[in-house]
Amino acid sequence: MRSKVRYRLQGRRQRNKHISFIRRFTIVSLVGITIYTVGLFLIEKPKVLNIHDFELIPAKGEKVLKLQNILVPTKLDIKVIQGNKVYKVLSKDINQRDQELILHIDTLSAGMKEGPAKVVIKLKHNLFLTKSYSINTYVDTKAPNIELISLTNPVKQGLTGAIKLRIQDAHKAYLKINSKEYKLYSVDNLHYLALFPVEVSGVLDLKVLAVDRAGNVSQKDFTLKALSSSNTKIVSDLQEGENLASKSDPRKLWEGSFLKPIKNKSVFAANNGVVISIIKNQDNTQTLIIDHGLGLMSIYKFLTQVNTIEGEYVKKGYNIGKASKNFHFGILVQGEEVEVSPWFDNRWTYENIENFLN
């Protein structure tokens, strides 16, 4: 009898242990599910930042997709739909490194024509972390039209060339000379001007590229004859020259030839422009840069005194400071230093620059 009672008590204890374990497991599971569910609501879903950029897409070109909150590996699917035609742009797994993706689009391969369409973008991590976009778009099949108006050709090595173009329907345009890029400045959304430095002699490949808002790209090729020169081109050690060039005014601010900027120890603005940068040097002197527009700038190094401030418009001949014994003056074109002496010559400035830009 005692053994039977003892057996029953042990059986009850065993069942109680099982029930207790199941209860604990259930509670822990519920807590885990609750934390996970709350976490899903707290964590921002992956999303696309530049949806409006996809309201126009090219027949053949590129688009940049800007993403945010890609905290975990995510499946990205993009397709274009026009009628019964579906073009798969991309389908791949992405991660935190893929905050910006360049999309190569070719709607022509799917037989799509100019007209309305739809872009569908889907970002999916799991059943809960999913975001979809359906964008009404327009397939643009017409690339920008590029027409050359004038070009300094030939031009001497170490000097400056000028180009003027008519480009229809361009959003941005640039110039490439032997694989080096230079900015083209829009005057009225139709005419584009630029100055460019000529670093080497010989026959140079010159390419003009234009991209419209949809992403269509046009290219026109030219050849540029660069004559050899006995003068050695000065190389600037200015680290931020290229960045400054991108901020240059798209208007022509200078007038005619440049003045020689120094008399005694006083330094004068070589031409009309805007003071774009004042840099403190390690030897307690300062470097001042004036923007004259279209990528043209003048640089005044080793000034002991500066009489102007950044952002101020100065006229030709304005006293901008005082020079040290190491004073250096230079001309920057698209961030690169070129030969200065031709810019002091009124005839050269007219025949090689002004005549091509007007």
Tab-separated table of C-alpha atoms in Angstrom:
chain	number	residue	atom	x	y	z
A	1	MET	CA	0.000	0.000	0.000
A	2	ARG	CA	2.806	2.462	0.962
A	3	SER	CA	4.649	1.703	-2.258
A	4	LYS	CA	1.504	2.439	-4.305
A	5	VAL	CA	1.011	5.784	-2.527
A	6	ARG	CA	4.693	6.631	-3.015
A	7	TYR	CA	4.393	5.768	-6.748
A	8	ARG	CA	1.320	7.971	-7.128
A	9	LEU	CA	3.064	10.884	-5.396
A	10	GLN	CA	6.116	10.528	-7.673
A	11	GLY	CA	3.831	10.472	-10.733
A	12	ARG	CA	2.107	13.664	-9.637
A	13	ARG	CA	5.459	15.357	-9.051
A	14	GLN	CA	6.590	14.330	-12.544
A	15	ARG	CA	3.400	15.697	-14.116
A	16	ASN	CA	3.707	18.920	-12.110
A	17	LYS	CA	7.293	19.341	-13.365
A	18	HIS	CA	6.143	18.836	-16.976
A	19	ILE	CA	3.285	21.280	-16.543
A	20	SER	CA	5.611	23.810	-14.889
A	21	PHE	CA	8.126	23.455	-17.747
A	22	ILE	CA	5.382	23.901	-20.359
A	23	ARG	CA	4.101	27.009	-18.544
A	24	ARG	CA	7.576	28.535	-18.354
A	25	PHE	CA	8.283	27.718	-21.985
A	26	THR	CA	4.950	29.262	-23.020
A	27	ILE	CA	5.597	32.421	-21.009
A	28	VAL	CA	9.147	32.806	-22.393
A	29	SER	CA	7.846	32.205	-25.939
A	30	LEU	CA	5.079	34.777	-25.512
A	31	VAL	CA	7.540	37.315	-24.109
A	32	GLY	CA	9.913	36.638	-27.035
A	33	ILE	CA	7.124	36.981	-29.601
A	34	THR	CA	5.938	40.186	-27.908
A	35	ILE	CA	9.444	41.697	-27.917
A	36	TYR	CA	9.947	40.677	-31.568
A	37	THR	CA	6.566	42.129	-32.592
A	38	VAL	CA	7.166	45.397	-30.713
A	39	GLY	CA	10.657	45.533	-32.226
A	40	LEU	CA	9.198	45.260	-35.720
A	41	PHE	CA	7.028	48.289	-35.069
A	42	LEU	CA	9.926	50.233	-33.533
A	43	ILE	CA	12.396	49.415	-36.322
A	44	GLU	CA	11.872	51.619	-39.377
A	45	LYS	CA	11.110	49.693	-42.515
A	46	PRO	CA	13.553	49.896	-45.448
A	47	LYS	CA	12.581	52.663	-47.839
A	48	VAL	CA	13.491	54.511	-51.052
A	49	LEU	CA	14.434	58.191	-50.621
A	50	ASN	CA	14.270	59.432	-54.245
A	51	ILE	CA	10.928	58.115	-55.524
A	52	HIS	CA	10.337	61.248	-57.637
A	53	ASP	CA	13.468	60.511	-59.687
A	54	PHE	CA	11.604	57.536	-61.176
A	55	GLU	CA	8.720	59.581	-62.613
A	56	LEU	CA	10.844	59.705	-65.783
A	57	ILE	CA	12.928	56.759	-66.991
A	58	PRO	CA	15.170	56.378	-70.030
A	59	ALA	CA	14.893	54.110	-73.023
A	60	LYS	CA	18.494	53.212	-72.266
A	61	GLY	CA	20.502	54.799	-69.476
A	62	GLU	CA	21.146	54.902	-65.740
A	63	LYS	CA	19.250	55.806	-62.595
A	64	VAL	CA	20.515	56.070	-59.014
A	65	LEU	CA	18.384	54.399	-56.327
A	66	LYS	CA	18.880	55.912	-52.842
A	67	LEU	CA	17.915	53.645	-49.933
A	68	GLN	CA	17.527	54.005	-46.180
A	69	ASN	CA	17.106	51.651	-43.182
A	70	ILE	CA	18.702	48.629	-44.847
A	71	LEU	CA	19.605	47.245	-41.418
A	72	VAL	CA	19.456	43.560	-42.377
A	73	PRO	CA	19.834	41.639	-45.663
A	74	THR	CA	16.890	42.648	-47.854
A	75	LYS	CA	15.469	41.389	-51.137
A	76	LEU	CA	15.161	44.136	-53.750
A	77	ASP	CA	12.976	43.728	-56.824
A	78	ILE	CA	12.472	46.434	-59.469
A	79	LYS	CA	10.444	46.159	-62.651
A	80	VAL	CA	8.886	48.400	-65.286
A	81	ILE	CA	5.399	47.616	-66.620
A	82	GLN	CA	3.945	49.079	-69.820
A	83	GLY	CA	0.748	47.436	-71.015
A	84	ASN	CA	1.367	43.694	-71.148
A	85	LYS	CA	5.145	44.146	-71.266
A	86	VAL	CA	7.211	43.644	-68.103
A	87	TYR	CA	10.904	44.542	-67.886
A	88	LYS	CA	12.842	43.299	-64.842
A	89	VAL	CA	15.400	45.958	-63.963
A	90	LEU	CA	16.911	44.243	-60.921
A	91	SER	CA	16.347	41.370	-58.499
A	92	LYS	CA	19.021	40.872	-55.850
A	93	ASP	CA	19.799	40.664	-52.125
A	94	ILE	CA	21.231	43.874	-50.688
A	95	ASN	CA	22.724	44.871	-47.321
A	96	GLN	CA	23.840	47.931	-45.360
A	97	ARG	CA	26.567	48.792	-47.867
A	98	ASP	CA	24.021	49.234	-50.647
A	99	GLN	CA	22.652	52.657	-49.656
A	100	GLU	CA	23.000	53.883	-53.254
A	101	LEU	CA	22.648	51.627	-56.275
A	102	ILE	CA	23.281	52.497	-59.918
A	103	LEU	CA	20.554	50.899	-62.032
A	104	HIS	CA	21.280	50.145	-65.684
A	105	ILE	CA	17.951	50.523	-67.475
A	106	ASP	CA	17.182	49.294	-70.999
A	107	THR	CA	13.441	49.430	-71.645
A	108	LEU	CA	14.123	49.091	-75.375
A	109	SER	CA	15.119	45.459	-74.834
A	110	ALA	CA	11.575	44.795	-73.586
A	111	GLY	CA	10.075	46.492	-76.655
A	112	MET	CA	8.752	49.451	-74.683
A	113	LYS	CA	7.929	52.690	-76.469
A	114	GLU	CA	7.745	56.326	-75.448
A	115	GLY	CA	4.759	56.853	-73.172
A	116	PRO	CA	3.239	56.167	-69.741
A	117	ALA	CA	4.368	53.142	-67.708
A	118	LYS	CA	4.690	52.007	-64.099
A	119	VAL	CA	7.764	51.330	-61.941
A	120	VAL	CA	7.303	48.828	-59.113
A	121	ILE	CA	9.962	48.720	-56.367
A	122	LYS	CA	9.719	46.121	-53.595
A	123	LEU	CA	11.969	45.879	-50.527
A	124	LYS	CA	11.412	42.731	-48.455
A	125	HIS	CA	13.210	41.404	-45.376
A	126	ASN	CA	10.442	39.198	-44.039
A	127	LEU	CA	6.640	39.096	-43.822
A	128	PHE	CA	6.579	42.226	-41.633
A	129	LEU	CA	9.560	44.295	-42.850
A	130	THR	CA	8.277	44.873	-46.384
A	131	LYS	CA	7.866	48.109	-48.356
A	132	SER	CA	6.444	48.429	-51.874
A	133	TYR	CA	6.250	51.397	-54.233
A	134	SER	CA	4.181	51.745	-57.386
A	135	ILE	CA	5.248	54.837	-59.344
A	136	ASN	CA	3.475	56.245	-62.383
A	137	THR	CA	6.287	57.013	-64.804
A	138	TYR	CA	6.970	58.044	-68.385
A	139	VAL	CA	9.403	56.254	-70.696
A	140	ASP	CA	11.444	58.939	-72.476
A	141	THR	CA	13.166	57.664	-75.618
A	142	LYS	CA	14.641	60.991	-76.826
A	143	ALA	CA	18.230	61.658	-75.749
A	144	PRO	CA	19.622	65.243	-75.583
A	145	ASN	CA	20.723	66.812	-78.853
A	146	ILE	CA	24.300	68.198	-78.850
A	147	GLU	CA	25.447	70.861	-81.305
A	148	LEU	CA	28.902	72.472	-81.285
A	149	ILE	CA	28.855	76.253	-81.766
A	150	SER	CA	32.511	77.151	-81.218
A	151	LEU	CA	35.753	75.624	-79.951
A	152	THR	CA	39.265	76.976	-79.472
A	153	ASN	CA	41.197	74.728	-81.844
A	154	PRO	CA	44.182	74.537	-82.033
A	155	VAL	CA	45.387	75.645	-78.590
A	156	LYS	CA	48.851	75.662	-77.031
A	157	GLN	CA	49.878	73.250	-74.308
A	158	GLY	CA	49.701	74.853	-70.856
A	159	LEU	CA	47.150	77.440	-71.994
A	160	THR	CA	43.346	77.643	-71.849
A	161	GLY	CA	40.687	76.631	-74.363
A	162	ALA	CA	37.017	77.602	-74.607
A	163	ILE	CA	33.953	75.744	-75.858
A	164	LYS	CA	30.352	76.757	-76.519
A	165	LEU	CA	27.540	74.284	-77.250
A	166	ARG	CA	23.807	74.132	-77.803
A	167	ILE	CA	22.341	71.154	-75.931
A	168	GLN	CA	18.594	70.559	-75.923
A	169	ASP	CA	16.801	68.807	-73.021
A	170	ALA	CA	19.914	68.250	-70.892
A	171	HIS	CA	19.797	68.021	-67.111
A	172	LYS	CA	23.586	68.030	-66.783
A	173	ALA	CA	26.504	68.026	-69.197
A	174	TYR	CA	30.252	67.667	-68.991
A	175	LEU	CA	33.375	67.589	-71.092
A	176	LYS	CA	35.985	64.824	-71.209
A	177	ILE	CA	39.487	65.372	-72.551
A	178	ASN	CA	41.630	62.233	-72.605
A	179	SER	CA	39.407	60.658	-69.894
A	180	LYS	CA	39.582	63.733	-67.590
A	181	GLU	CA	36.217	65.357	-66.792
A	182	TYR	CA	35.426	69.076	-66.814
A	183	LYS	CA	32.166	70.816	-66.030
A	184	LEU	CA	30.013	72.518	-68.660
A	185	TYR	CA	28.098	75.526	-67.338
A	186	SER	CA	24.491	76.126	-68.405
A	187	VAL	CA	23.700	79.727	-69.341
A	188	ASP	CA	19.992	79.426	-70.177
A	189	ASN	CA	19.254	75.656	-70.112
A	190	LEU	CA	20.138	75.562	-73.809
A	191	HIS	CA	23.611	77.045	-74.251
A	192	TYR	CA	26.585	75.564	-72.361
A	193	LEU	CA	29.988	77.209	-71.908
A	194	ALA	CA	33.255	76.100	-70.364
A	195	LEU	CA	36.920	76.868	-70.174
A	196	PHE	CA	39.344	73.962	-69.997
A	197	PRO	CA	43.095	73.549	-69.341
A	198	VAL	CA	45.303	71.882	-71.939
A	199	GLU	CA	47.890	69.765	-70.152
A	200	VAL	CA	49.636	67.900	-72.975
A	201	SER	CA	50.399	68.380	-76.657
A	202	GLY	CA	49.219	66.294	-79.600
A	203	VAL	CA	45.822	65.306	-80.967
A	204	LEU	CA	43.474	65.000	-77.982
A	205	ASP	CA	40.150	63.158	-77.778
A	206	LEU	CA	37.419	65.531	-76.722
A	207	LYS	CA	33.980	64.186	-75.777
A	208	VAL	CA	30.839	66.076	-74.819
A	209	LEU	CA	28.321	64.084	-72.770
A	210	ALA	CA	24.806	65.179	-71.848
A	211	VAL	CA	22.260	63.454	-69.613
A	212	ASP	CA	18.549	64.329	-69.483
A	213	ARG	CA	16.249	64.036	-66.450
A	214	ALA	CA	15.091	60.592	-67.536
A	215	GLY	CA	18.688	59.308	-67.655
A	216	ASN	CA	19.213	59.149	-71.437
A	217	VAL	CA	22.829	59.871	-72.407
A	218	SER	CA	24.120	61.552	-75.582
A	219	GLN	CA	27.758	61.800	-76.621
A	220	LYS	CA	29.502	63.776	-79.339
A	221	ASP	CA	33.192	63.298	-80.152
A	222	PHE	CA	35.698	65.848	-81.448
A	223	THR	CA	39.450	66.064	-81.828
A	224	LEU	CA	41.481	68.891	-80.330
A	225	LYS	CA	44.927	69.808	-81.611
A	226	ALA	CA	47.240	70.905	-78.783
A	227	LEU	CA	50.436	72.596	-79.953
A	228	SER	CA	53.620	71.964	-77.996
A	229	SER	CA	54.982	74.837	-75.945
A	230	SER	CA	58.419	75.653	-74.575
A	231	ASN	CA	56.755	77.073	-71.460
A	232	THR	CA	56.348	74.596	-68.632
A	233	LYS	CA	52.850	74.480	-67.194
A	234	ILE	CA	52.728	75.397	-63.526
A	235	VAL	CA	51.204	72.665	-61.374
A	236	SER	CA	49.168	73.924	-58.440
A	237	ASP	CA	49.499	72.231	-55.063
A	238	LEU	CA	46.021	73.433	-54.084
A	239	GLN	CA	44.256	70.349	-52.717
A	240	GLU	CA	40.712	71.673	-53.008
A	241	GLY	CA	40.991	73.178	-56.497
A	242	GLU	CA	38.647	70.661	-58.099
A	243	ASN	CA	35.995	71.129	-55.394
A	244	LEU	CA	36.152	74.898	-55.773
A	245	ALA	CA	35.760	74.581	-59.545
A	246	SER	CA	32.454	72.759	-59.071
A	247	LYS	CA	31.171	75.815	-57.166
A	248	SER	CA	32.124	78.287	-59.891
A	249	ASP	CA	29.444	80.726	-61.050
A	250	PRO	CA	27.774	79.621	-64.331
A	251	ARG	CA	27.997	83.225	-65.558
A	252	LYS	CA	30.964	85.041	-67.048
A	253	LEU	CA	31.950	87.558	-64.335
A	254	TRP	CA	35.261	88.827	-65.702
A	255	GLU	CA	35.736	91.599	-68.261
A	256	GLY	CA	38.525	91.566	-70.827
A	257	SER	CA	42.151	90.857	-69.970
A	258	PHE	CA	43.496	90.520	-66.409
A	259	LEU	CA	45.554	93.086	-64.493
A	260	LYS	CA	48.952	92.262	-63.060
A	261	PRO	CA	47.855	92.038	-59.419
A	262	ILE	CA	50.795	93.445	-57.454
A	263	LYS	CA	52.310	96.899	-57.113
A	264	ASN	CA	54.874	97.452	-54.401
A	265	LYS	CA	53.381	95.276	-51.638
A	266	SER	CA	49.726	95.980	-52.381
A	267	VAL	CA	47.705	93.227	-54.091
A	268	PHE	CA	44.748	93.992	-56.367
A	269	ALA	CA	41.966	91.855	-57.808
A	270	ALA	CA	43.076	90.852	-61.304
A	271	ASN	CA	39.488	90.966	-62.568
A	272	ASN	CA	35.851	91.123	-61.473
A	273	GLY	CA	34.652	88.194	-59.409
A	274	VAL	CA	33.524	86.766	-56.088
A	275	VAL	CA	35.892	85.862	-53.238
A	276	ILE	CA	35.190	82.138	-52.977
A	277	SER	CA	37.829	81.065	-50.457
A	278	ILE	CA	40.319	82.441	-47.934
A	279	ILE	CA	42.728	79.823	-46.570
A	280	LYS	CA	45.099	80.208	-43.618
A	281	ASN	CA	48.587	78.877	-44.286
A	282	GLN	CA	50.974	77.306	-41.783
A	283	ASP	CA	53.359	80.285	-42.004
A	284	ASN	CA	50.578	82.678	-40.817
A	285	THR	CA	50.025	84.014	-44.335
A	286	GLN	CA	46.767	83.554	-46.256
A	287	THR	CA	45.712	82.323	-49.689
A	288	LEU	CA	42.792	84.053	-51.392
A	289	ILE	CA	40.826	82.740	-54.385
A	290	ILE	CA	38.491	84.801	-56.599
A	291	ASP	CA	35.921	83.104	-58.827
A	292	HIS	CA	35.469	84.758	-62.228
A	293	GLY	CA	32.802	82.310	-63.465
A	294	LEU	CA	32.733	79.388	-65.945
A	295	GLY	CA	35.461	77.550	-64.016
A	296	LEU	CA	37.954	80.452	-64.169
A	297	MET	CA	39.573	81.603	-60.904
A	298	SER	CA	42.566	83.644	-59.785
A	299	ILE	CA	44.660	82.613	-56.784
A	300	TYR	CA	46.760	84.920	-54.548
A	301	LYS	CA	49.151	83.029	-52.270
A	302	PHE	CA	51.132	84.208	-49.230
A	303	LEU	CA	49.222	87.359	-48.304
A	304	THR	CA	50.191	88.970	-45.005
A	305	GLN	CA	46.942	90.945	-44.931
A	306	VAL	CA	43.473	90.376	-46.462
A	307	ASN	CA	41.043	93.284	-46.983
A	308	THR	CA	37.987	91.307	-48.023
A	309	ILE	CA	35.776	88.401	-46.881
A	310	GLU	CA	34.423	85.223	-48.450
A	311	GLY	CA	31.347	85.828	-50.590
A	312	GLU	CA	32.198	89.471	-51.374
A	313	TYR	CA	32.027	90.684	-54.987
A	314	VAL	CA	35.181	92.595	-55.933
A	315	LYS	CA	35.881	94.665	-59.016
A	316	LYS	CA	39.023	94.614	-61.136
A	317	GLY	CA	41.709	96.641	-59.365
A	318	TYR	CA	40.182	96.417	-55.874
A	319	ASN	CA	42.824	96.316	-53.125
A	320	ILE	CA	42.445	92.847	-51.603
A	321	GLY	CA	45.512	92.773	-49.332
A	322	LYS	CA	49.252	92.923	-48.858
A	323	ALA	CA	51.893	90.525	-50.205
A	324	SER	CA	54.747	88.757	-48.453
A	325	LYS	CA	58.131	88.259	-50.116
A	326	ASN	CA	56.954	84.793	-51.295
A	327	PHE	CA	53.774	86.104	-52.975
A	328	HIS	CA	52.490	83.969	-55.857
A	329	PHE	CA	49.715	84.717	-58.358
A	330	GLY	CA	48.074	82.066	-60.524
A	331	ILE	CA	45.140	81.380	-62.817
A	332	LEU	CA	43.038	78.275	-62.156
A	333	VAL	CA	40.896	76.715	-64.876
A	334	GLN	CA	38.566	73.984	-63.620
A	335	GLY	CA	40.802	73.666	-60.559
A	336	GLU	CA	44.093	73.344	-62.484
A	337	GLU	CA	46.743	76.042	-62.732
A	338	VAL	CA	47.577	77.259	-66.250
A	339	GLU	CA	50.007	79.741	-67.796
A	340	VAL	CA	49.249	83.245	-66.514
A	341	SER	CA	50.897	85.587	-69.039
A	342	PRO	CA	48.343	85.180	-71.891
A	343	TRP	CA	45.563	86.380	-69.584
A	344	PHE	CA	47.352	89.768	-69.280
A	345	ASP	CA	47.170	90.145	-73.086
A	346	ASN	CA	43.957	91.832	-74.264
A	347	ARG	CA	44.329	90.541	-77.833
A	348	TRP	CA	44.920	86.915	-76.781
A	349	THR	CA	41.974	87.051	-74.351
A	350	TYR	CA	39.661	88.283	-77.097
A	351	GLU	CA	40.847	85.985	-79.896
A	352	ASN	CA	41.106	82.777	-77.843
A	353	ILE	CA	38.439	83.175	-75.154
A	354	GLU	CA	35.958	86.024	-75.551
A	355	ASN	CA	35.430	85.429	-79.272
A	356	PHE	CA	34.400	81.812	-78.641
A	357	LEU	CA	32.093	82.501	-75.702
A	358	ASN	CA	30.162	85.509	-77.081
